[in-house]
Coordinates of N, CA and C in Angstrom, one line a residue:
M1 N -35.4 43.1 -13.2 CA -36.3 42.9 -14.2 C -35.8 45.4 -15.1
A2 N -36.4 44.5 -16.3 CA -35.8 46.3 -17.3 C -37.4 46.3 -17.5
V3 N -37.4 47.4 -16.9 CA -38.5 48.1 -17.6 C -38.5 49.7 -19.2
H4 N -38.8 49.0 -19.5 CA -39.0 49.5 -20.9 C -40.6 51.4 -21.3
F5 N -39.9 52.3 -21.3 CA -40.6 53.5 -21.3 C -40.3 53.4 -22.6
S6 N -42.2 53.9 -23.1 CA -42.0 54.7 -23.8 C -42.6 56.3 -23.7
R7 N -42.9 56.4 -25.2 CA -43.9 58.0 -25.0 C -45.0 57.6 -25.4
D8 N -45.3 56.8 -25.8 CA -47.5 55.8 -25.9 C -47.5 55.9 -24.5
D9 N -49.1 55.7 -24.3 CA -49.6 55.8 -23.3 C -49.0 54.2 -22.7
D10 N -49.0 52.9 -24.3 CA -48.6 51.7 -23.7 C -47.2 51.3 -22.7
D11 N -47.9 51.4 -21.5 CA -46.8 51.4 -20.9 C -46.3 49.7 -20.6
V12 N -45.2 48.6 -21.1 CA -45.0 47.9 -21.2 C -43.8 47.2 -21.0
E13 N -44.1 47.2 -19.6 CA -42.4 45.9 -18.8 C -42.1 44.9 -19.5
T14 N -40.6 44.7 -19.3 CA -40.7 43.2 -20.6 C -40.2 42.1 -19.5
H15 N -39.8 41.3 -19.3 CA -40.0 40.1 -18.2 C -38.8 39.3 -18.5
D16 N -37.3 39.5 -19.1 CA -36.3 39.4 -19.3 C -35.8 39.3 -17.9
I17 N -34.8 38.2 -17.9 CA -33.8 37.6 -16.8 C -32.1 38.6 -17.9
N18 N -31.5 38.8 -16.5 CA -29.8 38.6 -17.3 C -29.3 37.7 -16.7
V19 N -29.2 37.6 -17.8 CA -28.5 36.1 -16.9 C -26.6 36.4 -16.8
T20 N -26.5 36.5 -17.9 CA -24.9 37.3 -17.6 C -24.2 37.5 -16.2
P21 N -24.4 38.2 -15.7 CA -23.6 38.2 -13.9 C -23.8 37.1 -13.1
F22 N -24.7 36.2 -13.2 CA -25.4 35.2 -13.2 C -23.4 34.0 -13.2
I23 N -23.8 34.0 -14.9 CA -22.5 33.2 -15.6 C -21.5 33.4 -15.2
D24 N -21.0 34.5 -14.8 CA -18.9 36.0 -14.5 C -19.4 34.7 -13.4
V25 N -20.0 35.1 -12.3 CA -20.4 33.8 -11.4 C -19.3 32.3 -10.3
I26 N -20.3 31.9 -12.3 CA -20.5 30.2 -12.4 C -19.0 30.6 -12.0
L27 N -18.1 31.1 -13.5 CA -17.4 31.5 -14.2 C -16.4 31.4 -13.0
V28 N -16.2 32.6 -12.6 CA -15.0 32.8 -11.5 C -15.2 31.6 -10.1
L29 N -16.5 30.8 -8.8 CA -15.8 29.9 -9.0 C -15.2 28.8 -9.1
L30 N -15.8 28.6 -10.8 CA -15.1 27.2 -11.6 C -13.3 27.0 -11.4
I31 N -13.3 28.4 -11.5 CA -11.8 29.2 -11.4 C -10.9 28.2 -10.6
I32 N -12.0 29.0 -9.8 CA -11.4 29.4 -8.2 C -11.1 27.5 -7.4
F33 N -12.1 27.1 -8.0 CA -12.4 25.3 -7.2 C -10.9 24.5 -8.4
M34 N -10.9 25.4 -9.7 CA -10.1 24.6 -10.6 C -8.0 24.8 -9.5
V35 N -8.0 25.7 -9.4 CA -7.1 26.4 -9.0 C -7.2 25.3 -7.1
A36 N -8.0 25.3 -6.4 CA -8.2 25.0 -5.1 C -8.4 23.3 -5.2
A37 N -8.2 22.9 -5.2 CA -8.6 21.7 -6.0 C -7.0 20.6 -6.1
P38 N -6.0 21.4 -7.0 CA -5.5 20.6 -6.7 C -4.0 20.8 -5.8
L39 N -4.2 21.6 -5.4 CA -3.5 22.5 -3.8 C -3.6 21.2 -2.6
A40 N -4.6 21.0 -2.4 CA -5.1 20.4 -1.2 C -5.1 18.4 -1.6
T41 N -4.2 17.8 -2.5 CA -4.2 17.3 -2.9 C -2.8 16.8 -2.3
V42 N -1.7 17.4 -2.4 CA -0.6 17.9 -2.0 C 0.4 16.9 -0.6
D43 N 1.6 16.1 -1.0 CA 1.7 15.5 0.3 C 2.8 16.1 0.5
I44 N 2.5 15.9 2.1 CA 3.5 16.6 3.1 C 4.4 15.3 3.5
P45 N 5.1 16.1 4.0 CA 5.9 14.7 4.7 C 6.0 14.7 6.0
V46 N 5.5 13.7 6.7 CA 5.2 13.5 8.1 C 6.2 12.4 8.0
Q47 N 7.1 11.9 9.6 CA 7.8 11.7 10.0 C 6.5 10.9 10.9
L48 N 6.1 9.6 11.2 CA 5.3 8.6 11.9 C 6.5 8.5 13.5
P49 N 5.3 8.6 14.0 CA 6.1 7.4 15.5 C 6.2 5.6 15.7
S50 N 6.9 5.3 16.4 CA 7.2 4.4 16.2 C 6.0 2.8 17.1
S51 N 6.0 1.9 16.3 CA 5.3 1.1 16.9 C 4.9 0.9 18.2
T52 N 4.3 0.8 19.3 CA 4.1 0.8 21.1 C 3.5 -0.3 21.2
A53 N 3.0 -1.0 19.9 CA 2.3 -2.9 20.4 C 3.4 -3.7 20.8
D54 N 2.6 -4.2 21.5 CA 3.8 -5.5 22.1 C 3.9 -6.2 21.3
S55 N 4.9 -7.0 21.4 CA 5.4 -7.3 20.2 C 4.8 -9.1 20.3
Q56 N 4.8 -10.1 19.4 CA 3.7 -11.5 19.7 C 5.2 -11.9 20.1
R57 N 4.6 -13.1 20.8 CA 4.8 -14.4 20.8 C 5.6 -15.4 20.2
R58 N 7.2 -15.0 20.3 CA 7.6 -15.7 19.0 C 7.0 -17.5 19.7
P59 N 6.9 -18.6 18.2 CA 7.0 -19.3 18.7 C 7.8 -20.5 19.5
D60 N 7.9 -21.9 20.1 CA 9.0 -21.9 21.0 C 9.8 -22.6 20.2
K61 N 9.7 -23.4 18.6 CA 10.1 -23.6 18.0 C 9.6 -23.1 16.4
P62 N 10.7 -22.3 16.6 CA 10.1 -21.4 14.4 C 10.9 -22.5 14.1
V63 N 10.0 -22.3 13.1 CA 11.0 -22.7 11.5 C 10.8 -21.3 10.2
F64 N 12.3 -22.0 9.8 CA 13.4 -20.6 9.1 C 13.6 -21.5 8.1
L65 N 13.2 -20.5 6.6 CA 13.9 -21.2 5.8 C 15.0 -20.4 5.3
T66 N 15.5 -20.6 5.2 CA 17.2 -19.8 4.6 C 17.5 -19.2 2.8
V67 N 16.9 -18.3 2.8 CA 18.3 -17.8 1.5 C 18.9 -17.4 1.3
K68 N 19.5 -18.2 0.6 CA 21.6 -18.2 0.7 C 21.7 -16.8 -0.6
A69 N 23.2 -16.2 -0.2 CA 23.7 -16.0 -1.6 C 23.4 -16.0 -3.1
D70 N 23.9 -17.5 -2.9 CA 23.8 -18.9 -4.0 C 22.8 -19.8 -4.7
L71 N 21.9 -18.6 -3.7 CA 20.5 -19.1 -4.0 C 20.2 -20.9 -3.4
T72 N 20.8 -20.9 -2.3 CA 20.7 -22.2 -2.2 C 20.3 -22.3 -1.0
L73 N 18.4 -23.5 -0.6 CA 18.3 -22.8 0.3 C 18.6 -23.8 1.8
A74 N 17.3 -24.1 2.8 CA 18.0 -24.5 4.4 C 16.8 -24.2 5.0
I75 N 16.6 -25.1 5.8 CA 15.6 -25.1 7.1 C 16.0 -25.5 8.1
G76 N 15.8 -24.2 9.2 CA 16.2 -24.0 10.1 C 18.9 -24.6 10.1
E77 N 19.1 -25.5 9.9 CA 20.7 -25.5 9.9 C 20.8 -26.5 8.5
D78 N 20.1 -27.3 8.6 CA 20.2 -28.2 7.1 C 20.2 -27.3 5.7
M79 N 21.1 -28.0 4.8 CA 20.7 -27.4 3.4 C 19.7 -28.3 3.0
I80 N 19.2 -27.3 2.2 CA 17.7 -28.8 1.0 C 18.1 -28.3 0.2
A81 N 17.0 -29.0 -1.2 CA 17.5 -29.1 -1.9 C 16.3 -28.1 -2.8
R82 N 16.6 -27.6 -3.9 CA 15.0 -26.5 -4.0 C 14.0 -27.3 -4.6
A83 N 13.2 -28.8 -5.2 CA 13.1 -29.5 -5.4 C 12.4 -29.8 -4.1
S84 N 13.1 -29.9 -3.4 CA 12.0 -31.4 -1.9 C 12.2 -30.1 -0.8
L85 N 11.4 -29.2 -0.6 CA 11.3 -28.1 -0.3 C 10.2 -27.8 0.7
P86 N 9.0 -28.9 -1.1 CA 7.4 -29.3 0.3 C 7.5 -30.5 1.1
A87 N 8.7 -30.9 0.5 CA 8.7 -31.8 1.7 C 9.5 -32.2 3.2
A88 N 10.3 -31.0 2.8 CA 11.0 -30.7 3.9 C 11.0 -29.9 5.3
L89 N 9.5 -29.4 4.5 CA 9.1 -27.9 5.0 C 7.8 -29.1 5.8
E90 N 6.6 -30.2 5.2 CA 6.7 -31.2 5.9 C 6.5 -31.9 7.0
S91 N 7.8 -32.4 7.2 CA 8.4 -32.7 8.4 C 9.5 -32.1 9.2
A92 N 9.1 -31.0 8.8 CA 9.4 -29.4 9.8 C 8.8 -29.0 10.2
T93 N 7.6 -29.2 9.8 CA 6.6 -29.0 10.4 C 5.1 -30.2 10.7
K94 N 5.5 -31.2 11.1 CA 5.1 -31.5 11.2 C 3.9 -32.1 10.5
G95 N 3.2 -32.0 10.1 CA 2.2 -31.7 9.0 C 1.2 -30.5 9.2
N96 N 1.5 -29.6 9.7 CA 1.2 -28.2 10.4 C 0.6 -27.6 9.7
R97 N 0.2 -27.2 8.0 CA 0.0 -25.8 7.3 C -0.2 -24.4 7.2
E98 N -0.4 -24.8 8.9 CA -1.2 -23.6 9.6 C 0.3 -22.5 10.6
E99 N 0.9 -23.8 10.8 CA 2.2 -23.0 10.9 C 3.4 -21.9 10.5
R100 N 4.0 -20.5 11.7 CA 4.2 -19.8 10.3 C 5.5 -19.9 9.1
I101 N 5.8 -19.7 8.5 CA 7.4 -20.5 8.6 C 7.9 -18.8 7.8
F102 N 9.0 -18.9 8.4 CA 9.7 -17.4 8.6 C 11.3 -17.4 7.6
V103 N 11.5 -16.5 6.1 CA 11.9 -16.3 5.7 C 13.2 -15.1 5.4
R104 N 13.8 -15.5 5.6 CA 15.6 -15.1 6.0 C 15.9 -14.7 4.5
A105 N 15.9 -13.6 3.7 CA 17.1 -13.7 2.5 C 18.5 -12.9 2.7
D106 N 19.5 -13.7 1.8 CA 20.1 -12.6 2.8 C 20.0 -11.4 1.2
R107 N 21.2 -10.0 1.5 CA 21.8 -9.2 0.7 C 21.4 -9.0 -0.2
A108 N 21.9 -9.7 -0.9 CA 22.7 -10.1 -2.6 C 21.2 -10.9 -3.1
V109 N 20.0 -11.9 -2.7 CA 19.8 -12.4 -3.6 C 18.0 -11.3 -3.4
S110 N 17.8 -11.6 -5.3 CA 17.0 -11.1 -5.8 C 15.4 -10.8 -5.1
Y111 N 14.8 -9.8 -5.5 CA 13.5 -9.3 -4.9 C 12.4 -10.9 -5.7
G112 N 12.9 -10.8 -7.4 CA 12.3 -11.9 -7.3 C 12.8 -13.5 -7.1
D113 N 13.6 -13.7 -7.4 CA 14.2 -14.7 -6.3 C 13.3 -15.3 -4.3
V114 N 13.6 -14.3 -4.1 CA 13.0 -14.7 -2.9 C 11.1 -14.5 -2.2
M115 N 9.8 -14.2 -4.0 CA 9.4 -14.1 -4.1 C 9.0 -15.8 -5.4
E116 N 10.0 -16.5 -5.6 CA 10.1 -17.7 -6.3 C 9.6 -18.2 -4.8
V117 N 10.9 -18.8 -3.8 CA 10.7 -19.3 -2.6 C 9.3 -19.2 -2.3
M118 N 9.1 -18.2 -2.1 CA 7.5 -18.0 -2.0 C 6.4 -18.5 -2.3
N119 N 6.5 -18.1 -3.4 CA 5.2 -18.9 -4.4 C 5.6 -20.9 -4.6
T120 N 6.2 -21.1 -3.7 CA 6.4 -22.6 -4.0 C 6.2 -22.8 -2.0
L121 N 6.4 -21.9 -1.8 CA 5.9 -21.8 0.0 C 4.3 -21.9 -0.4
R122 N 3.6 -21.6 -1.2 CA 2.1 -21.4 -1.2 C 1.4 -22.7 -2.2
S123 N 2.6 -22.8 -3.0 CA 2.3 -23.5 -3.6 C 1.9 -25.5 -2.5
A124 N 2.7 -24.9 -1.9 CA 3.0 -26.4 0.0 C 1.7 -26.7 -0.1
G125 N 1.0 -24.5 -0.5 CA 0.2 -25.3 1.2 C -0.1 -24.0 2.1
Y126 N 1.5 -23.5 2.6 CA 2.3 -23.0 3.0 C 1.7 -21.3 3.4
L127 N 0.5 -21.0 3.6 CA 0.1 -19.3 3.8 C 0.0 -18.5 4.7
K128 N 1.1 -18.8 5.4 CA 1.2 -17.6 6.8 C 3.2 -17.6 6.8
I129 N 3.3 -16.9 6.1 CA 4.6 -16.5 5.8 C 5.0 -15.0 6.4
G130 N 6.3 -15.2 7.1 CA 6.9 -14.5 7.9 C 7.8 -13.8 6.7
L131 N 8.5 -12.7 7.1 CA 10.2 -12.0 6.5 C 10.6 -11.6 8.0
V132 N 11.5 -11.9 7.4 CA 13.0 -12.1 8.8 C 13.8 -10.8 8.4
G133 N 14.0 -9.5 9.5 CA 15.0 -9.0 9.0 C 15.4 -8.3 9.6
L134 N 16.9 -8.1 10.0 CA 17.5 -7.2 10.8 C 16.9 -5.6 11.8
E135 N 17.0 -5.2 12.9 CA 16.0 -3.8 13.5 C 17.3 -3.1 12.9
A136 N 16.1 -1.6 12.4 CA 17.3 -0.5 11.8 C 17.6 0.2 13.4
R137 N 18.7 0.8 13.7 CA 18.6 1.4 14.7 C 18.8 3.1 15.1
D138 N 17.8 3.7 14.8 CA 17.6 4.8 14.8 C 18.7 6.4 14.6
T139 N 19.8 5.8 14.6 CA 20.8 6.8 14.9 C 20.4 8.4 14.9
Q140 N 19.6 8.7 13.8 CA 19.0 10.3 13.5 C 18.3 10.5 15.0
K141 N 18.1 11.5 15.2 CA 17.1 12.1 16.6 C 17.4 13.6 16.2

């Protein structure tokens, strides 16, 4: 509150609020938050623990669909043509579209080719698809 004294007998108080310190404090807080916000989102490398969940019960006779390096397909041990994949799956699963299909692909097969096979499975009505791979042995400890 500012007080203005005059030489006259008229003592008049002026009621002006000085907002300059308030603006300075707000600007300092803004700068602090602008600097601190990016630091709060830094990725931290973490080594996650391995899973201790119980393994799922394996089906009695799982259906394996293999994609070989030359892009030929096999159900179990039987080679099949790509065009006859839905019919071969129908006979292998006995018409049960809820049965999980395990897809094994050679390392040389591209991701696009595996996705093409999976899209064929989806269009045939088989939505439960599992990808099969080798367990990696952790040699670094």
